Short mmCIF file of C-alpha atoms and ligand atoms in Angstrom, two decimals:
data_model
loop_
_atom_site.label_atom_id
_atom_site.label_comp_id
_atom_site.label_asym_id
_atom_site.label_seq_id
_atom_site.Cartn_x
_atom_site.Cartn_y
_atom_site.Cartn_z
CA MET V 27 10.68 -15.41 27.91
CA THR V 28 10.88 -11.72 26.40
CA HIS V 29 8.30 -9.34 27.63
CA ASN V 30 7.22 -9.55 23.50
CA GLU V 31 6.58 -13.41 24.11
CA GLU V 32 4.80 -12.51 27.03
CA LEU V 33 2.74 -10.17 25.59
CA PHE V 34 1.95 -12.47 22.48
CA THR V 35 0.98 -15.51 24.89
CA ARG V 36 -1.55 -13.15 26.49
CA ALA V 37 -3.05 -11.18 23.67
CA ARG V 38 -3.56 -14.52 21.52
CA LYS V 39 -6.34 -15.31 24.39
CA THR V 40 -8.41 -12.61 23.26
CA ILE V 41 -7.38 -11.51 19.99
CA PRO V 42 -7.65 -13.81 17.13
CA GLY V 43 -3.88 -14.85 16.37
CA GLY V 44 -2.92 -12.09 19.02
CA VAL V 45 -3.17 -9.24 16.23
CA ASN V 46 -5.45 -7.09 14.65
CA SER V 47 -4.55 -7.80 11.33
CA PRO V 48 -2.55 -10.94 10.10
CA VAL V 49 1.05 -9.78 8.31
CA ARG V 50 1.56 -8.38 11.78
CA ALA V 51 1.83 -12.12 13.32
CA PHE V 52 5.24 -12.86 12.36
CA ARG V 53 3.56 -16.37 10.61
CA SER V 54 5.75 -15.83 7.81
CA VAL V 55 8.96 -15.53 9.55
CA GLY V 56 8.58 -17.06 12.79
CA GLY V 57 9.00 -15.76 16.11
CA ALA V 58 7.03 -13.50 18.17
CA PRO V 59 6.07 -10.31 16.99
CA ARG V 60 7.56 -7.21 18.77
CA PHE V 61 5.19 -4.97 20.79
CA PHE V 62 5.84 -1.55 20.19
CA THR V 63 5.52 0.99 22.94
CA ARG V 64 6.68 4.55 21.20
CA GLY V 65 8.34 5.41 18.00
CA ALA V 66 10.53 8.66 17.18
CA GLY V 67 11.33 9.76 13.83
CA ALA V 68 13.01 6.21 11.92
CA ARG V 69 12.77 4.40 15.16
CA VAL V 70 10.80 2.31 17.23
CA TRP V 71 11.09 0.31 20.76
CA ASP V 72 9.31 -2.54 21.88
CA ALA V 73 8.43 -4.20 25.13
CA ASP V 74 11.65 -5.33 26.11
CA ASP V 75 12.87 -1.78 25.30
CA LYS V 76 14.91 -2.57 22.30
CA CYS V 77 15.27 0.09 19.63
CA TYR V 78 15.02 -0.83 15.80
CA VAL V 79 15.75 1.22 12.69
CA ASP V 80 11.86 1.02 11.25
CA TYR V 81 11.54 0.47 7.77
CA VAL V 82 7.83 -0.53 7.68
CA GLY V 83 6.75 2.73 9.11
CA SER V 84 3.20 1.57 10.07
CA TRP V 85 2.96 -0.13 6.13
CA GLY V 86 3.44 3.04 4.49
CA PRO V 87 1.76 5.67 6.65
CA LEU V 88 4.90 7.47 8.07
CA ILE V 89 6.68 9.19 5.50
CA LEU V 90 7.67 11.92 8.32
CA GLY V 91 8.47 9.25 10.23
CA HIS V 92 7.15 8.66 13.73
CA ALA V 93 5.41 11.14 15.95
CA ASP V 94 5.73 14.04 13.77
CA ALA V 95 6.01 16.64 16.16
CA ASP V 96 3.98 19.08 13.89
CA THR V 97 1.72 16.33 13.21
CA VAL V 98 0.91 15.30 16.85
CA ARG V 99 0.39 18.65 17.54
CA ALA V 100 -2.10 19.22 14.63
CA VAL V 101 -4.15 16.11 16.06
CA GLN V 102 -3.44 17.61 19.67
CA GLU V 103 -5.42 20.94 18.80
CA ALA V 104 -8.17 18.82 16.68
CA ALA V 105 -9.11 16.73 19.58
CA ALA V 106 -9.45 19.68 21.78
CA LYS V 107 -12.02 21.16 19.68
CA GLY V 108 -13.82 17.83 19.69
CA LEU V 109 -13.30 14.15 18.25
CA SER V 110 -16.00 14.03 16.04
CA PHE V 111 -19.27 15.76 14.51
CA GLY V 112 -20.83 13.54 12.13
CA ALA V 113 -21.57 17.02 10.00
CA PRO V 114 -19.32 18.83 7.83
CA THR V 115 -15.96 20.80 8.91
CA ILE V 116 -13.64 23.29 7.15
CA GLY V 117 -10.72 20.85 7.62
CA GLU V 118 -12.49 18.53 4.69
CA ILE V 119 -12.80 20.91 2.58
CA GLU V 120 -9.20 22.19 2.63
CA LEU V 121 -7.98 18.24 2.29
CA ALA V 122 -10.25 17.99 -0.44
CA GLU V 123 -8.90 21.29 -1.94
CA LEU V 124 -5.36 19.85 -1.56
CA LEU V 125 -6.23 16.51 -3.12
CA VAL V 126 -8.07 18.08 -5.87
CA GLN V 127 -5.01 20.06 -6.67
CA ARG V 128 -2.42 17.41 -6.18
CA VAL V 129 -3.69 14.52 -7.71
CA PRO V 130 -3.78 14.99 -11.85
CA SER V 131 -6.65 13.00 -12.28
CA MET V 132 -9.09 14.34 -9.59
CA ASP V 133 -12.06 16.59 -9.91
CA MET V 134 -13.90 15.53 -6.94
CA VAL V 135 -12.65 13.50 -3.87
CA ARG V 136 -14.65 11.85 -1.07
CA LEU V 137 -12.85 11.25 2.39
CA VAL V 138 -13.60 7.40 4.05
CA SER V 139 -11.89 5.88 6.69
CA SER V 140 -9.38 3.26 5.52
CA GLY V 141 -8.02 1.92 2.36
CA THR V 142 -10.22 -1.05 2.17
CA GLU V 143 -13.18 1.73 2.24
CA ALA V 144 -11.87 3.63 -0.50
CA THR V 145 -11.37 0.56 -3.08
CA MET V 146 -14.49 -0.72 -1.86
CA SER V 147 -16.70 2.15 -2.46
CA ALA V 148 -14.77 3.19 -5.96
CA ILE V 149 -15.42 -0.18 -7.26
CA ARG V 150 -19.76 0.14 -6.42
CA LEU V 151 -18.96 3.30 -7.81
CA ALA V 152 -17.24 1.78 -11.19
CA ARG V 153 -20.44 -0.84 -11.22
CA GLY V 154 -23.10 2.38 -10.54
CA PHE V 155 -21.56 4.41 -13.51
CA THR V 156 -21.43 1.59 -15.99
CA GLY V 157 -24.38 -0.64 -15.11
CA ARG V 158 -21.71 -3.55 -15.26
CA ASP V 159 -20.79 -6.39 -12.84
CA ALA V 160 -17.54 -7.56 -13.61
CA ILE V 161 -14.21 -6.07 -12.66
CA ILE V 162 -10.86 -7.11 -13.48
CA LYS V 163 -7.70 -7.36 -10.93
CA PHE V 164 -4.32 -8.92 -11.21
CA GLU V 165 -3.14 -11.28 -9.18
CA GLY V 166 -0.99 -10.74 -6.20
CA CYS V 167 -2.49 -6.80 -6.31
CA TYR V 168 -4.02 -6.37 -2.35
CA HIS V 169 -6.91 -3.72 -2.56
CA GLY V 170 -8.12 -4.17 1.18
CA HIS V 171 -10.07 -6.84 1.91
CA GLY V 172 -13.88 -6.17 0.08
CA ASP V 173 -15.60 -9.48 -0.93
CA SER V 174 -15.25 -8.73 -4.57
CA LEU V 175 -11.58 -8.37 -4.21
CA LEU V 176 -10.39 -11.46 -2.26
CA VAL V 177 -10.44 -13.67 -5.33
CA LYS V 178 -7.99 -15.31 -6.83
CA ALA V 179 -7.54 -16.78 -10.75
CA GLY V 180 -10.03 -19.28 -12.00
CA SER V 181 -9.23 -22.58 -13.30
CA GLY V 182 -9.06 -21.60 -16.87
CA LEU V 183 -7.20 -18.97 -19.03
CA LEU V 184 -10.15 -16.23 -18.96
CA THR V 185 -12.42 -17.81 -16.64
CA PHE V 186 -13.67 -15.75 -13.99
CA GLY V 187 -12.39 -16.21 -10.21
CA ASN V 188 -12.49 -18.43 -7.10
CA PRO V 189 -12.75 -16.81 -3.46
CA SER V 190 -9.14 -16.53 -1.60
CA SER V 191 -11.21 -16.01 1.51
CA ALA V 192 -13.55 -18.09 2.87
CA GLY V 193 -16.67 -16.40 3.53
CA VAL V 194 -17.01 -15.07 -0.07
CA PRO V 195 -19.76 -16.18 -2.08
CA ALA V 196 -18.55 -17.74 -5.08
CA ASP V 197 -21.46 -15.99 -6.82
CA LEU V 198 -19.27 -12.81 -6.03
CA ALA V 199 -16.11 -14.10 -6.74
CA GLN V 200 -17.50 -15.18 -10.44
CA HIS V 201 -17.47 -11.37 -11.56
CA THR V 202 -14.09 -10.98 -10.90
CA LEU V 203 -11.82 -11.65 -13.68
CA VAL V 204 -8.10 -12.20 -12.19
CA LEU V 205 -5.33 -11.66 -14.66
CA ASP V 206 -1.47 -11.44 -14.49
CA TYR V 207 0.64 -8.40 -13.11
CA ASN V 208 2.51 -6.60 -16.10
CA ASP V 209 0.87 -9.05 -18.61
CA ALA V 210 -0.31 -6.29 -21.71
CA GLN V 211 -1.59 -9.22 -24.07
CA GLY V 212 -3.37 -10.94 -21.34
CA LEU V 213 -5.45 -7.91 -20.80
CA ARG V 214 -6.17 -7.38 -24.48
CA ASP V 215 -7.52 -11.00 -24.85
CA ALA V 216 -9.65 -10.54 -21.79
CA PHE V 217 -11.14 -7.33 -23.42
CA ALA V 218 -11.57 -8.76 -26.32
CA GLN V 219 -13.18 -11.65 -24.95
CA HIS V 220 -15.43 -9.63 -22.02
CA GLY V 221 -15.17 -5.86 -22.89
CA LYS V 222 -18.87 -5.31 -23.11
CA THR V 223 -19.44 -6.42 -19.57
CA ILE V 224 -15.99 -4.85 -17.64
CA ALA V 225 -17.28 -2.26 -15.07
CA CYS V 226 -14.03 -1.42 -14.15
CA VAL V 227 -10.00 -2.55 -13.80
CA ILE V 228 -8.37 -2.25 -10.71
CA VAL V 229 -4.63 -2.17 -10.05
CA GLU V 230 -1.46 -1.08 -8.00
CA PRO V 231 0.50 1.47 -10.62
CA VAL V 232 3.29 0.25 -8.31
CA ALA V 233 2.50 -3.40 -7.11
CA GLY V 234 3.85 -3.36 -3.18
CA ASN V 235 1.41 -5.95 -1.89
CA MET V 236 3.72 -8.86 -3.25
CA ASN V 237 6.73 -7.16 -2.37
CA LEU V 238 7.47 -4.39 -4.78
CA ILE V 239 6.63 -5.03 -8.63
CA ALA V 240 7.23 -2.02 -10.97
CA PRO V 241 4.88 -1.72 -13.58
CA LYS V 242 5.76 -2.03 -17.05
CA PRO V 243 5.11 1.22 -19.13
CA GLU V 244 3.31 -0.82 -21.96
CA PHE V 245 1.01 -2.40 -19.32
CA LEU V 246 -0.46 0.58 -17.79
CA ALA V 247 -0.68 2.23 -21.18
CA ALA V 248 -2.76 -0.64 -22.59
CA MET V 249 -4.96 -0.36 -19.71
CA ARG V 250 -5.82 2.65 -20.29
CA GLU V 251 -6.10 2.45 -23.88
CA LEU V 252 -8.35 -0.42 -23.19
CA CYS V 253 -10.47 0.64 -20.31
CA THR V 254 -10.98 4.02 -23.08
CA ARG V 255 -12.21 1.87 -25.90
CA HIS V 256 -14.52 -0.35 -24.24
CA GLY V 257 -15.89 2.30 -21.79
CA SER V 258 -14.46 0.85 -18.44
CA VAL V 259 -13.71 2.70 -15.58
CA LEU V 260 -9.67 2.75 -14.69
CA ILE V 261 -9.16 2.70 -11.43
CA PHE V 262 -5.38 3.24 -9.97
CA ASP V 263 -5.46 1.82 -6.10
CA GLU V 264 -3.06 4.37 -4.76
CA VAL V 265 -3.52 3.56 -1.40
CA MET V 266 0.28 2.59 -0.51
CA THR V 267 1.65 4.48 -3.90
CA GLY V 268 -0.33 7.59 -3.37
CA PHE V 269 2.12 10.58 -2.40
CA ARG V 270 4.78 7.73 -1.50
CA VAL V 271 6.42 7.06 -5.14
CA GLY V 272 6.50 11.07 -6.03
CA PRO V 273 4.79 14.17 -5.40
CA GLY V 274 1.94 13.28 -8.38
CA SER V 275 1.75 9.43 -7.02
CA ALA V 276 2.16 6.94 -9.24
CA GLN V 277 -0.13 8.40 -11.92
CA GLY V 278 2.21 11.73 -11.92
CA LEU V 279 5.56 9.63 -12.15
CA TYR V 280 3.91 7.63 -15.01
CA GLY V 281 2.25 10.00 -16.87
CA ILE V 282 -1.01 7.79 -16.88
CA THR V 283 -4.80 9.34 -15.90
CA PRO V 284 -6.79 7.24 -14.29
CA ASP V 285 -10.75 7.41 -14.19
CA LEU V 286 -10.84 6.99 -10.56
CA SER V 287 -7.70 6.60 -7.56
CA THR V 288 -7.98 5.53 -4.18
CA PHE V 289 -5.91 6.95 -1.33
CA GLY V 290 -4.98 5.82 2.42
CA LYS V 291 -1.77 5.61 4.25
CA VAL V 292 0.13 8.66 3.34
CA VAL V 293 -2.97 10.87 3.17
CA GLY V 294 -3.52 10.07 6.76
CA GLY V 295 -0.43 10.84 8.11
CA GLY V 296 -0.62 7.90 10.70
CA MET V 297 -4.40 8.56 11.64
CA PRO V 298 -7.15 6.37 10.15
CA LEU V 299 -8.09 7.85 6.51
CA GLY V 300 -8.77 6.95 2.94
CA ALA V 301 -10.07 8.77 -0.14
CA PHE V 302 -11.46 8.00 -3.57
CA GLY V 303 -11.79 10.20 -6.31
CA GLY V 304 -11.66 11.22 -9.95
CA ARG V 305 -13.78 12.50 -12.77
CA ARG V 306 -16.57 14.43 -11.94
CA ASP V 307 -19.28 13.04 -13.96
CA ILE V 308 -18.37 9.65 -12.19
CA MET V 309 -18.19 11.28 -8.99
CA GLU V 310 -21.40 12.91 -9.53
CA GLN V 311 -22.98 9.26 -9.33
CA ILE V 312 -22.53 9.02 -5.53
CA ALA V 313 -25.51 10.05 -3.20
CA PRO V 314 -26.90 12.34 -2.26
CA LEU V 315 -26.02 13.67 -5.77
CA GLY V 316 -26.26 10.51 -7.65
CA PRO V 317 -28.11 6.55 -7.06
CA VAL V 318 -24.75 5.12 -5.82
CA TYR V 319 -24.70 4.83 -2.06
CA GLN V 320 -21.82 5.29 0.12
CA ALA V 321 -21.09 6.44 3.53
CA GLY V 322 -19.58 6.64 6.72
CA THR V 323 -20.33 7.80 10.45
CA LEU V 324 -16.55 8.84 11.17
CA SER V 325 -15.45 10.13 7.44
CA GLY V 326 -13.73 12.92 6.73
CA ASN V 327 -13.01 12.42 11.16
CA PRO V 328 -11.23 15.77 12.31
CA LEU V 329 -8.12 13.85 14.18
CA SER V 330 -7.45 12.41 10.74
CA VAL V 331 -8.12 15.33 8.51
CA ALA V 332 -5.91 17.09 10.64
CA ALA V 333 -2.81 14.40 10.50
CA GLY V 334 -3.57 14.42 6.67
CA LEU V 335 -3.48 18.31 5.86
CA VAL V 336 -0.12 18.57 7.92
CA THR V 337 1.63 15.88 6.09
CA LEU V 338 0.40 17.17 2.90
CA LYS V 339 1.46 20.26 3.37
CA LYS V 340 5.12 18.83 4.86
CA ILE V 341 5.82 17.03 2.12
CA ALA V 342 5.31 19.87 -0.51
CA ALA V 343 8.36 21.21 0.59
CA PRO V 344 10.94 21.79 -2.04
CA GLY V 345 13.42 18.87 -2.41
CA PHE V 346 11.63 16.46 -0.46
CA TYR V 347 10.71 13.55 -2.90
CA GLU V 348 14.17 13.95 -4.32
CA ALA V 349 15.99 13.13 -0.82
CA LEU V 350 13.30 10.50 -0.57
CA THR V 351 14.01 8.77 -3.44
CA ALA V 352 18.06 9.40 -3.18
CA ARG V 353 18.22 7.79 0.28
CA THR V 354 15.91 4.91 -0.55
CA LYS V 355 17.68 4.28 -3.61
CA SER V 356 21.11 4.67 -1.66
CA LEU V 357 19.65 1.83 0.73
CA VAL V 358 18.77 -0.66 -1.79
CA ASP V 359 22.24 0.17 -3.60
CA GLY V 360 24.65 -0.10 -0.76
CA LEU V 361 22.43 -3.47 -0.19
CA ALA V 362 22.83 -4.80 -3.67
CA ALA V 363 26.41 -3.95 -3.68
CA ALA V 364 26.85 -5.72 -0.30
CA ALA V 365 25.56 -8.78 -1.22
CA LYS V 366 27.35 -9.02 -4.33
CA ARG V 367 30.71 -8.65 -2.40
CA HIS V 368 29.79 -11.66 -0.65
CA GLY V 369 28.52 -13.85 -3.59
CA VAL V 370 24.79 -13.77 -2.06
CA LYS V 371 22.03 -14.16 -4.90
CA PHE V 372 20.14 -10.93 -4.13
CA SER V 373 18.65 -7.87 -5.65
CA ALA V 374 16.86 -4.92 -4.83
CA GLN V 375 15.14 -1.62 -6.02
CA SER V 376 13.00 1.44 -5.10
CA VAL V 377 10.67 3.80 -6.97
CA GLY V 378 10.19 7.01 -4.79
CA GLY V 379 10.19 6.29 -1.11
CA MET V 380 9.22 2.47 -1.38
CA PHE V 381 11.41 -0.47 -2.12
CA GLY V 382 11.66 -4.37 -2.13
CA VAL V 383 14.51 -6.65 -1.56
CA TYR V 384 14.83 -10.05 -3.02
CA PHE V 385 16.34 -13.25 -2.55
CA ALA V 386 16.77 -13.42 -6.53
CA ALA V 387 19.66 -12.70 -8.94
CA THR V 388 17.29 -9.80 -10.34
CA PRO V 389 13.93 -8.20 -9.05
CA PRO V 390 10.93 -10.11 -10.33
CA THR V 391 8.52 -8.51 -12.79
CA SER V 392 5.40 -10.79 -12.29
CA TYR V 393 3.88 -12.93 -9.29
CA ALA V 394 5.33 -15.64 -10.20
CA GLU V 395 8.94 -14.77 -10.20
CA VAL V 396 8.27 -12.99 -6.66
CA MET V 397 6.98 -16.65 -5.31
CA ALA V 398 10.27 -18.32 -6.88
CA CYS V 399 12.09 -15.75 -4.59
CA ASP V 400 14.19 -17.68 -1.28
CA LYS V 401 12.05 -17.55 1.01
CA GLU V 402 13.93 -19.23 3.79
CA ALA V 403 17.20 -16.62 2.87
CA PHE V 404 14.85 -13.99 3.32
CA ASN V 405 13.46 -15.35 6.61
CA ARG V 406 16.79 -16.20 7.89
CA PHE V 407 18.04 -12.51 6.74
CA PHE V 408 14.90 -10.95 8.35
CA HIS V 409 15.71 -12.02 12.10
CA SER V 410 19.41 -11.28 11.49
CA MET V 411 18.65 -7.97 10.64
CA LEU V 412 15.94 -7.66 13.55
CA ASP V 413 18.80 -8.80 15.86
CA ALA V 414 20.79 -5.97 14.88
CA GLY V 415 18.19 -3.69 15.47
CA PHE V 416 16.57 -2.67 12.02
CA TYR V 417 12.85 -3.65 11.23
CA LEU V 418 12.05 -4.68 7.67
CA ALA V 419 8.84 -6.31 6.90
CA PRO V 420 7.81 -9.33 8.13
CA SER V 421 7.66 -11.02 4.89
CA ALA V 422 9.22 -11.64 1.90
CA PHE V 423 6.19 -10.41 0.01
CA GLU V 424 5.70 -7.13 1.40
CA ALA V 425 7.18 -3.62 0.35
CA GLY V 426 9.68 -1.76 2.43
CA PHE V 427 9.42 2.01 3.59
CA VAL V 428 12.02 4.68 3.94
CA SER V 429 10.79 8.11 5.79
CA ALA V 430 12.07 11.51 5.76
CA ALA V 431 13.52 11.06 9.13
CA HIS V 432 15.77 8.20 7.97
CA THR V 433 19.20 9.71 8.04
CA ASP V 434 22.41 9.27 5.70
CA ALA V 435 23.66 7.88 8.90
CA ASP V 436 20.76 5.56 9.38
CA ILE V 437 21.10 3.99 5.82
CA ALA V 438 24.82 3.57 6.32
CA ALA V 439 24.44 1.20 9.51
CA THR V 440 21.67 -0.65 8.14
CA VAL V 441 23.93 -1.33 4.98
CA ALA V 442 26.64 -2.24 7.37
CA ALA V 443 24.73 -4.67 9.36
CA ALA V 444 23.50 -6.21 6.16
CA ASP V 445 26.99 -6.68 5.07
CA ALA V 446 28.11 -8.57 8.15
CA ILE V 447 25.15 -10.84 7.90
CA PHE V 448 25.85 -11.43 4.32
CA ALA V 449 29.26 -11.81 5.24
CA ALA V 450 28.75 -14.47 7.65
CA GLY V 451 26.62 -16.25 5.00
C1 PLP W 4 -2.91 -1.03 2.27
C2 PLP W 4 -3.98 -1.24 0.87
C3 PLP W 4 -5.07 -1.20 1.20
C4 PLP W 4 -6.01 -1.23 2.16
O1 PLP W 4 -5.88 0.00 3.00
P1 PLP W 4 -6.15 -0.38 4.38
O2 PLP W 4 -6.25 1.09 5.17
O3 PLP W 4 -5.28 -1.30 5.40
O4 PLP W 4 -7.74 -0.91 4.39
C5 PLP W 4 -5.59 -1.12 -0.33
N1 PLP W 4 -4.79 -1.07 -1.21
C6 PLP W 4 -3.31 -1.10 -1.29
C7 PLP W 4 -2.40 -1.03 -2.37
C8 PLP W 4 -2.77 -1.24 -0.24
O5 PLP W 4 -1.81 -1.32 0.04
#
């Protein structure tokens, strides 16, 4: 047994499935998950001391790579001054000011400790602000594990949803309408029928939790127009896309202004931190100013804030996103060209520093098309790449991430490894 396998056996005795978040368990691809002992830049090492070029980056946060020296130093300095106060600190104001400056739609922001907390809070706020209960989400979009969001489509067209997890009350799921991503007409029909009751629409402006699906511009535009017309709150869940796809996040990239947005991942620089914010009139409905309750013992934690501040400052360097975007694109273009050379049905695309690879002739544009990709082909490719020292997301339905620490040589080595795997069939 490898050390990874021994650790997995041991972990499963005390931790359900051996992991603290399900996708880590490698259920989708099979085999034992790798237990990581350290990371540096673009690389991670596992319990057998095997080194990998990492394209997961803790599922997005590590835009500067692992153990970025400035981030680590800032966290150490903050830790030496106290781990938590449960009282306001200067760093929280600085981070709030930076976010308000960088995010076009954000007048005010509140810090929380995870993306899930950010989306749960934003939805409560939208409901409190509008006095309505119904929400719209899209199939395949993930917004954390809040009860209202673990919902799948109902049995009929435009019927409200059913729980997608045990433990979610059906009564609660009935307030969530689940529609198809990129289907502007479906959204129009839903608003025509239920418009007066819709508190909010929540969307991943680039979907990154069903592999990567790029938004059709008319889909996001229709959403903005319908929410405005019907007095519903438009929530962009930018937990993944925030500061990942560009300096203004997805809302900057596509030129759409949501009413609220949620952040996580990159904003915490690898520490637990989330944020939600937007229009002042809406944000002023939160306690202690307004009637919508929301709170957190560790919210705005000084170590998380320190990591977030350094990260946001470093990614503002001139040319940062041009370089990240170009490097990510060279990865997906290289992979697609290699597949083509060997006649493998494969495609790939990127948006900023996130990417998708698909065992399908063209990149999918809907949840149904993603589900139709060849999962077995992905799983074989995943394990071959893993053996060769390249760590991709352990599921055909997750996006990948490139960091500023990935070099052109890393990309070239990755493409060469994939070429050899495609050649071998
Ligand atoms: C990761 C993610 C979340 C949940 O964030 P956690 O920090 O894991 O709770 C929510 N929304 C999107 C779009 C995400 O990618």
